[in-house]
Short mmCIF file of C-alpha atoms and ligand atoms in Angstrom, two decimals:
data_model
loop_
_atom_site.label_atom_id
_atom_site.label_comp_id
_atom_site.label_asym_id
_atom_site.label_seq_id
_atom_site.Cartn_x
_atom_site.Cartn_y
_atom_site.Cartn_z
CA UNK G 1 -30.56 -89.39 -132.04
CA UNK G 2 -32.61 -90.84 -134.90
CA UNK G 3 -30.46 -90.67 -138.02
CA UNK G 4 -31.04 -91.45 -141.70
CA UNK G 5 -27.85 -92.53 -143.45
CA UNK G 6 -28.28 -91.75 -147.15
CA UNK G 7 -26.30 -93.49 -149.92
CA UNK G 8 -25.19 -96.34 -147.69
CA UNK G 9 -23.40 -99.01 -149.68
CA UNK G 10 -22.81 -102.62 -148.80
CA UNK G 11 -19.05 -102.02 -148.33
CA UNK G 12 -19.52 -99.49 -145.51
CA UNK G 13 -22.42 -100.96 -143.54
CA UNK G 14 -20.16 -102.99 -141.27
CA UNK G 15 -17.96 -100.03 -140.32
CA UNK G 16 -21.00 -97.79 -139.74
CA UNK G 17 -22.73 -100.29 -137.45
CA UNK G 18 -19.49 -100.89 -135.53
CA UNK G 19 -18.75 -97.17 -135.07
CA UNK G 20 -22.32 -96.39 -134.01
CA UNK G 21 -22.01 -98.96 -131.23
CA UNK G 22 -25.78 -98.84 -130.69
CA UNK G 23 -25.69 -95.16 -129.70
CA UNK G 24 -28.00 -93.79 -132.38
CA UNK G 25 -31.15 -95.13 -133.98
CA UNK G 26 -30.02 -95.67 -137.58
CA UNK G 27 -32.03 -95.92 -140.77
CA UNK G 28 -29.54 -96.96 -143.47
CA UNK G 29 -30.88 -96.44 -146.97
CA UNK G 30 -29.21 -96.85 -150.38
CA UNK G 31 -31.07 -93.80 -151.73
CA UNK G 32 -29.15 -90.70 -152.75
CA UNK G 33 -30.31 -87.55 -150.96
CA UNK G 34 -32.28 -85.26 -153.30
CA UNK G 35 -35.45 -83.17 -153.16
CA UNK G 36 -37.49 -86.27 -153.92
CA UNK G 37 -35.84 -88.53 -151.32
CA UNK G 38 -35.36 -86.03 -148.46
CA UNK G 39 -38.68 -87.09 -146.90
CA UNK G 40 -37.12 -90.47 -146.01
CA UNK G 41 -35.56 -88.53 -143.10
CA UNK G 42 -39.01 -87.68 -141.69
CA UNK G 43 -38.87 -87.81 -137.88
CA UNK G 44 -35.04 -87.92 -137.90
CA UNK G 45 -33.04 -85.20 -136.20
CA UNK G 46 -29.87 -86.10 -138.05
CA UNK G 47 -28.80 -87.31 -141.47
CA UNK G 48 -25.53 -88.73 -142.78
CA UNK G 49 -24.56 -88.09 -146.36
CA UNK G 50 -21.75 -88.78 -148.84
CA UNK G 51 -20.25 -86.94 -151.83
CA UNK G 52 -22.96 -87.91 -154.34
CA UNK G 53 -25.78 -86.61 -152.13
CA UNK G 54 -27.41 -83.32 -152.99
CA UNK G 55 -27.64 -80.93 -150.05
CA UNK G 56 -28.37 -77.83 -152.13
CA UNK G 57 -30.53 -75.00 -150.77
CA UNK G 58 -33.97 -76.45 -151.70
CA UNK G 59 -33.04 -79.84 -150.25
CA UNK G 60 -31.83 -78.24 -147.02
CA UNK G 61 -35.09 -76.25 -146.78
CA UNK G 62 -37.04 -79.49 -147.21
CA UNK G 63 -34.90 -81.25 -144.57
CA UNK G 64 -35.45 -78.38 -142.16
CA UNK G 65 -39.21 -78.47 -142.70
CA UNK G 66 -39.32 -82.15 -141.66
CA UNK G 67 -37.24 -81.59 -138.52
CA UNK G 68 -33.65 -82.37 -139.54
CA UNK G 69 -31.19 -80.30 -137.48
CA UNK G 70 -27.84 -82.07 -138.06
CA UNK G 71 -25.96 -83.12 -141.21
CA UNK G 72 -22.92 -85.35 -140.73
CA UNK G 73 -20.86 -85.74 -143.89
CA UNK G 74 -19.01 -89.01 -144.42
CA UNK G 75 -16.50 -87.10 -146.54
CA UNK G 76 -13.84 -84.41 -146.37
CA UNK G 77 -15.16 -82.43 -149.37
CA UNK G 78 -18.40 -80.52 -148.78
CA UNK G 79 -18.97 -78.83 -152.14
CA UNK G 80 -22.33 -80.65 -152.37
CA UNK G 81 -23.69 -78.79 -149.31
CA UNK G 82 -25.09 -75.26 -149.36
CA UNK G 83 -23.53 -74.15 -146.08
CA UNK G 84 -25.05 -70.68 -146.26
CA UNK G 85 -28.58 -72.12 -146.33
CA UNK G 86 -27.74 -74.56 -143.54
CA UNK G 87 -26.38 -71.75 -141.33
CA UNK G 88 -29.43 -69.59 -142.11
CA UNK G 89 -31.70 -72.40 -140.88
CA UNK G 90 -29.45 -73.27 -137.91
CA UNK G 91 -28.77 -76.75 -139.27
CA UNK G 92 -25.37 -77.90 -138.06
CA UNK G 93 -23.04 -79.47 -140.62
CA UNK G 94 -19.77 -81.30 -139.94
CA UNK G 95 -17.36 -83.17 -142.20
CA UNK G 96 -14.59 -85.71 -141.68
CA UNK G 97 -11.63 -83.41 -142.31
CA UNK G 98 -9.00 -86.15 -142.37
CA UNK G 99 -9.66 -89.85 -142.50
CA UNK G 100 -6.75 -91.20 -144.46
CA UNK G 101 -4.84 -88.86 -146.72
CA UNK G 102 -2.72 -91.93 -147.52
CA UNK G 103 -5.63 -93.72 -149.23
CA UNK G 104 -6.20 -90.93 -151.75
CA UNK G 105 -2.55 -89.99 -152.24
CA UNK G 106 -1.56 -93.62 -152.80
CA UNK G 107 -4.37 -94.05 -155.32
CA UNK G 108 -3.19 -91.00 -157.26
CA UNK G 109 0.34 -92.44 -157.47
CA UNK G 110 -1.12 -95.80 -158.50
CA UNK G 111 -2.86 -94.03 -161.43
CA UNK G 112 0.44 -92.38 -162.44
CA UNK G 113 2.43 -95.61 -162.37
CA UNK G 114 -0.28 -97.69 -164.05
CA UNK G 115 -0.61 -95.15 -166.88
CA UNK G 116 3.14 -94.77 -167.26
CA UNK G 117 3.87 -98.50 -167.43
CA UNK G 118 0.63 -99.32 -169.35
CA UNK G 119 -0.39 -101.95 -166.84
CA UNK G 120 -4.04 -102.09 -167.96
CA UNK G 121 -3.01 -102.90 -171.57
CA UNK G 122 -0.43 -105.43 -170.37
CA UNK G 123 -2.96 -107.22 -168.23
CA UNK G 124 -5.52 -107.36 -171.05
CA UNK G 125 -2.89 -108.65 -173.51
CA UNK G 126 -1.64 -111.35 -171.14
CA UNK G 127 -5.15 -112.79 -170.95
CA UNK G 128 -5.02 -113.07 -174.76
CA UNK G 129 -1.62 -114.81 -174.50
CA UNK G 130 0.03 -111.80 -176.16
CA UNK G 131 3.42 -111.56 -174.45
CA UNK G 132 4.88 -108.93 -176.81
CA UNK G 133 6.34 -105.72 -175.33
CA UNK G 134 5.55 -103.52 -178.31
CA UNK G 135 3.72 -100.35 -177.34
CA UNK G 136 4.42 -100.77 -173.62
CA UNK G 137 7.41 -98.44 -173.20
CA UNK G 138 7.14 -96.20 -170.13
CA UNK G 139 9.50 -93.72 -168.51
CA UNK G 140 11.52 -93.54 -165.29
CA UNK G 141 9.69 -91.52 -162.66
CA UNK G 142 13.11 -90.66 -161.28
CA UNK G 143 14.11 -87.17 -162.44
CA UNK G 144 10.69 -86.25 -163.86
CA UNK G 145 8.95 -83.06 -162.77
CA UNK G 146 5.71 -83.59 -160.87
CA UNK G 147 3.42 -80.57 -160.49
CA UNK G 148 1.29 -80.77 -157.36
CA UNK G 149 -1.73 -78.48 -157.26
CA UNK G 150 -2.75 -78.28 -153.60
CA UNK G 151 -0.32 -79.32 -150.87
CA UNK G 152 -2.76 -79.88 -148.01
CA UNK G 153 -3.16 -83.22 -146.22
CA UNK G 154 -3.46 -85.41 -149.34
CA UNK G 155 -1.11 -83.39 -151.55
CA UNK G 156 1.60 -83.54 -148.84
CA UNK G 157 1.47 -87.34 -148.73
CA UNK G 158 1.68 -87.44 -152.54
CA UNK G 159 4.74 -85.17 -152.36
CA UNK G 160 6.46 -87.56 -149.94
CA UNK G 161 5.81 -90.59 -152.17
CA UNK G 162 6.94 -88.76 -155.30
CA UNK G 163 10.06 -87.58 -153.49
CA UNK G 164 10.78 -91.24 -152.73
CA UNK G 165 10.45 -92.00 -156.44
CA UNK G 166 13.09 -89.37 -157.23
CA UNK G 167 10.82 -86.76 -158.80
CA UNK G 168 11.55 -83.05 -158.87
CA UNK G 169 8.47 -81.48 -157.30
CA UNK G 170 6.84 -78.17 -158.13
CA UNK G 171 3.80 -77.05 -156.17
CA UNK G 172 1.07 -74.47 -156.42
CA UNK G 173 -1.07 -73.61 -153.40
CA UNK G 174 -2.54 -70.47 -151.86
CA UNK G 175 -0.91 -71.60 -148.57
CA UNK G 176 2.65 -72.84 -148.63
CA UNK G 177 3.89 -75.69 -146.44
CA UNK G 178 7.49 -74.85 -145.48
CA UNK G 179 8.22 -78.41 -144.28
CA UNK G 180 7.71 -79.69 -147.84
CA UNK G 181 10.27 -77.20 -149.09
CA UNK G 182 12.91 -77.96 -146.47
CA UNK G 183 12.47 -81.74 -146.22
CA UNK G 184 11.36 -82.73 -149.75
CA UNK G 185 12.83 -80.02 -151.96
CA UNK G 186 9.42 -78.80 -153.10
CA UNK G 187 9.57 -75.57 -155.05
CA UNK G 188 6.42 -73.44 -154.89
CA UNK G 189 5.72 -71.68 -158.18
CA UNK G 190 2.91 -69.84 -159.92
CA UNK G 191 0.27 -72.05 -161.52
CA UNK G 192 1.50 -71.01 -164.99
CA UNK G 193 5.08 -72.05 -164.21
CA UNK G 194 3.90 -75.39 -162.80
CA UNK G 195 1.80 -76.02 -165.93
CA UNK G 196 4.73 -75.12 -168.18
CA UNK G 197 7.38 -77.29 -166.50
CA UNK G 198 5.60 -80.41 -165.24
CA UNK G 199 5.73 -83.85 -166.86
CA UNK G 200 2.96 -85.01 -164.53
CA UNK G 201 0.27 -82.75 -163.04
CA UNK G 202 -1.80 -83.98 -160.12
CA UNK G 203 -4.64 -82.11 -158.40
CA UNK G 204 -5.34 -82.10 -154.64
CA UNK G 205 -7.38 -78.93 -154.00
CA UNK G 206 -11.00 -78.76 -152.90
CA UNK G 207 -13.66 -77.71 -155.41
CA UNK G 208 -14.40 -74.04 -154.76
CA UNK G 209 -15.39 -71.05 -156.90
CA UNK G 210 -11.65 -70.41 -157.35
CA UNK G 211 -10.75 -73.96 -158.43
CA UNK G 212 -13.82 -74.69 -160.58
CA UNK G 213 -12.53 -75.64 -164.05
CA UNK G 214 -9.01 -74.59 -163.07
CA UNK G 215 -7.91 -77.07 -165.72
CA UNK G 216 -9.48 -75.77 -168.91
CA UNK G 217 -8.45 -75.19 -172.54
CA UNK G 218 -6.38 -72.15 -171.62
CA UNK G 219 -4.48 -73.87 -168.81
CA UNK G 220 -4.00 -77.04 -170.89
CA UNK G 221 -2.46 -74.93 -173.69
CA UNK G 222 0.20 -73.82 -171.18
CA UNK G 223 1.15 -77.44 -170.33
CA UNK G 224 4.07 -79.40 -171.79
CA UNK G 225 3.25 -81.52 -174.82
CA UNK G 226 2.68 -85.10 -173.70
CA UNK G 227 1.87 -84.27 -170.08
CA UNK G 228 0.14 -86.74 -167.75
CA UNK G 229 -2.89 -85.40 -165.84
CA UNK G 230 -4.18 -86.96 -162.61
CA UNK G 231 -7.32 -85.88 -160.75
CA UNK G 232 -8.32 -87.58 -157.51
CA UNK G 233 -9.80 -84.39 -156.08
CA UNK G 234 -13.14 -83.27 -157.51
CA UNK G 235 -14.43 -83.61 -161.07
CA UNK G 236 -15.56 -79.99 -161.32
CA UNK G 237 -11.94 -78.77 -161.16
CA UNK G 238 -11.37 -80.13 -164.67
CA UNK G 239 -13.18 -79.17 -167.87
CA UNK G 240 -13.70 -82.66 -169.28
CA UNK G 241 -14.38 -81.52 -172.87
CA UNK G 242 -11.08 -79.63 -172.92
CA UNK G 243 -9.25 -82.71 -171.61
CA UNK G 244 -10.86 -84.90 -174.30
CA UNK G 245 -9.70 -82.49 -177.03
CA UNK G 246 -6.18 -82.46 -175.56
CA UNK G 247 -6.12 -86.28 -175.40
CA UNK G 248 -7.23 -86.43 -179.04
CA UNK G 249 -4.48 -84.10 -180.25
CA UNK G 250 -1.79 -85.58 -177.96
CA UNK G 251 -1.20 -82.49 -175.80
CA UNK G 252 -2.21 -84.66 -172.85
CA UNK G 253 -0.55 -88.06 -173.29
CA UNK G 254 -2.50 -89.81 -170.55
CA UNK G 255 -5.02 -89.11 -167.83
CA UNK G 256 -5.94 -90.81 -164.57
CA UNK G 257 -9.31 -89.71 -163.26
CA UNK G 258 -10.90 -90.87 -160.02
CA UNK G 259 -13.49 -88.12 -160.22
CA UNK G 260 -15.56 -86.73 -163.08
CA UNK G 261 -17.62 -83.55 -163.22
CA UNK G 262 -20.90 -85.37 -164.05
CA UNK G 263 -20.26 -88.41 -161.84
CA UNK G 264 -23.38 -87.95 -159.71
CA UNK G 265 -25.84 -90.75 -160.38
CA UNK G 266 -23.22 -92.80 -162.29
CA UNK G 267 -20.27 -93.45 -159.99
CA UNK G 268 -21.04 -95.76 -157.04
CA UNK G 269 -23.75 -97.60 -159.06
CA UNK G 270 -23.77 -100.76 -161.15
CA UNK G 271 -24.91 -99.57 -164.59
CA UNK G 272 -23.63 -102.64 -166.45
CA UNK G 273 -27.05 -103.55 -167.84
CA UNK G 274 -27.85 -100.06 -169.07
CA UNK G 275 -26.94 -97.93 -172.07
CA UNK G 276 -24.59 -95.23 -170.80
CA UNK G 277 -26.25 -91.92 -171.58
CA UNK G 278 -23.25 -89.74 -170.71
CA UNK G 279 -21.40 -88.99 -173.96
CA UNK G 280 -18.44 -87.25 -172.30
CA UNK G 281 -17.78 -90.21 -170.03
CA UNK G 282 -18.26 -92.65 -172.92
CA UNK G 283 -15.65 -90.74 -174.95
CA UNK G 284 -13.23 -90.73 -172.01
CA UNK G 285 -13.72 -94.47 -171.53
CA UNK G 286 -12.82 -95.07 -175.20
CA UNK G 287 -9.22 -93.80 -174.79
CA UNK G 288 -6.67 -96.51 -174.09
CA UNK G 289 -4.44 -93.91 -172.39
CA UNK G 290 -7.07 -92.98 -169.79
CA UNK G 291 -7.76 -94.79 -166.55
CA UNK G 292 -11.03 -94.01 -164.83
CA UNK G 293 -11.80 -95.21 -161.32
CA UNK G 294 -15.25 -94.47 -159.86
CA UNK G 295 -14.37 -92.15 -156.94
CA UNK G 296 -12.56 -95.05 -155.37
CA UNK G 297 -9.43 -93.33 -154.05
CA UNK G 298 -10.69 -93.19 -150.45
CA UNK G 299 -11.68 -96.85 -150.36
CA UNK G 300 -9.39 -98.53 -147.83
CA UNK G 301 -10.32 -100.32 -144.60
CA UNK G 302 -8.51 -97.67 -142.57
CA UNK G 303 -10.35 -94.82 -144.29
CA UNK G 304 -13.76 -96.46 -143.89
CA UNK G 305 -13.17 -97.00 -140.18
CA UNK G 306 -11.99 -93.44 -139.63
CA UNK G 307 -14.89 -92.01 -141.66
CA UNK G 308 -17.43 -93.96 -139.63
CA UNK G 309 -15.79 -93.12 -136.29
CA UNK G 310 -15.58 -89.37 -136.95
CA UNK G 311 -19.08 -89.14 -138.46
CA UNK G 312 -20.57 -90.72 -135.34
CA UNK G 313 -18.38 -88.64 -133.03
CA UNK G 314 -19.86 -85.56 -134.72
CA UNK G 315 -23.42 -86.81 -134.17
CA UNK G 316 -22.75 -87.89 -130.60
CA UNK G 317 -21.19 -84.53 -129.73
CA UNK G 318 -24.28 -82.79 -131.04
CA UNK G 319 -26.66 -85.13 -129.27
CA UNK G 320 -24.91 -84.22 -126.00
CA UNK G 321 -25.57 -80.55 -126.75
CA UNK G 322 -21.94 -79.72 -127.54
CA UNK G 323 -20.22 -78.12 -130.54
CA UNK G 324 -18.35 -80.51 -132.84
CA UNK G 325 -14.78 -79.51 -133.67
CA UNK G 326 -15.50 -80.48 -137.29
CA UNK G 327 -18.41 -78.08 -137.71
CA UNK G 328 -18.30 -76.15 -141.00
P1 NAD E 401 -6.78 -79.94 -147.45
O1 NAD E 401 -7.74 -78.87 -147.06
O2 NAD E 401 -5.89 -80.53 -146.42
O3 NAD E 401 -5.85 -79.41 -148.64
C1 NAD E 401 -6.34 -78.66 -149.71
C2 NAD E 401 -5.23 -77.72 -150.17
O4 NAD E 401 -5.72 -77.00 -151.32
C3 NAD E 401 -4.84 -76.68 -149.10
O5 NAD E 401 -3.44 -76.66 -148.91
C4 NAD E 401 -5.37 -75.37 -149.66
O6 NAD E 401 -4.58 -74.25 -149.32
C5 NAD E 401 -5.30 -75.66 -151.17
N1 NAD E 401 -6.19 -74.77 -151.94
C6 NAD E 401 -7.45 -74.40 -151.63
N2 NAD E 401 -7.92 -73.56 -152.57
C7 NAD E 401 -6.92 -73.39 -153.48
C8 NAD E 401 -6.79 -72.64 -154.66
N3 NAD E 401 -7.78 -71.85 -155.10
N4 NAD E 401 -5.63 -72.71 -155.35
C9 NAD E 401 -4.60 -73.48 -154.89
N5 NAD E 401 -4.66 -74.21 -153.77
C10 NAD E 401 -5.81 -74.18 -153.08
O7 NAD E 401 -7.66 -81.05 -148.14
P2 NAD E 401 -7.28 -82.58 -148.42
O8 NAD E 401 -7.68 -83.41 -147.26
O9 NAD E 401 -5.89 -82.65 -148.91
O10 NAD E 401 -8.31 -82.92 -149.59
C11 NAD E 401 -8.26 -82.25 -150.82
C12 NAD E 401 -9.49 -82.62 -151.64
O11 NAD E 401 -9.42 -83.98 -152.03
C13 NAD E 401 -10.84 -82.56 -150.85
O12 NAD E 401 -11.34 -81.25 -150.78
C14 NAD E 401 -11.72 -83.44 -151.68
O13 NAD E 401 -12.37 -82.66 -152.66
C15 NAD E 401 -10.74 -84.42 -152.35
N6 NAD E 401 -10.91 -85.80 -151.86
C16 NAD E 401 -11.10 -86.79 -152.76
C17 NAD E 401 -11.29 -88.10 -152.33
C18 NAD E 401 -11.48 -89.26 -153.28
O14 NAD E 401 -11.88 -90.35 -152.86
N7 NAD E 401 -11.22 -89.08 -154.56
C19 NAD E 401 -11.29 -88.37 -150.95
C20 NAD E 401 -11.06 -87.33 -150.05
C21 NAD E 401 -10.86 -86.04 -150.51
#
């Protein structure tokens, strides 16, 4: 199959070429999929896209008009794809449902520990030969209450790590995982109870209509004073303005954000020579108790290999006229 791979970055080219193994005719482009770039896929039956690509209804219509019949996502999340339009036009879409839950879960715990023990400030100070400990006091993770929103593949791994650190774990999910209760002492609660009791709140749900801006002014008001908030899931789950207000007045003591609601067009790109036009992000970046990583949680060798392998398996299955098990 002839395939355009949108948003291909230097770090993933090797794994994509290896996983393709010469099976498909690839056109790897750095361009982000949008209405204005969709025509790059002219004469391609398939495209591959990532989280920053726009596969909204008008883009899917355009892709269909130029002959695209298959969309292989190189991600687990698919909130950037209008599935209804794709189904209407008989375009098949498949994701990579699990590539390494460890990569994302581990990154979320890294954000917690780095914020808690103020590692970014320490590192900056050491370079200035400031070896003082003032202002660097953290807390023991042991005995703290961690509130896990979403206990699917990634949330479950986070639970296991936090259990190892001695945390008491509360969880909120529309589907409960009994194994987490029996083996790791997880107590499922209502969202309100989780917000009220947790010292650390970490999000692992997909972005859906139900989770959009789940963390907003109202839900933040219900949190403990001085809570830590971690989001490695999707930016749209958190109302950034409300988080900024809460960081300013101390309700939220620290935040670790791998995703940001307006990240499209900013994250994944080198903007170091430009004036940042996004005022919300600029304000977030100005807090010394906020760590922002640019949608980096997935970025391990293992995850990249698994992403590439599954994406090409999806395309190959389709090219053989079969149904992919990852079809959405
Ligand atoms: P998953 O489907 O295994 O788990 C999601 C969990 O959320 C499920 O248990 C589900 O029941 C729960 N859930 C769904 N809707 C809910 C709601 N309204 N309220 C409460 N719980 C709800 O998914 P996963 O593999 O664990 O991934 C979770 C999300 O992480 C993905 O959808 C994606 O958005 C994000 N992600 C981020 C990165 C990154 O690099 N930052 C990488 C991969 C995935």
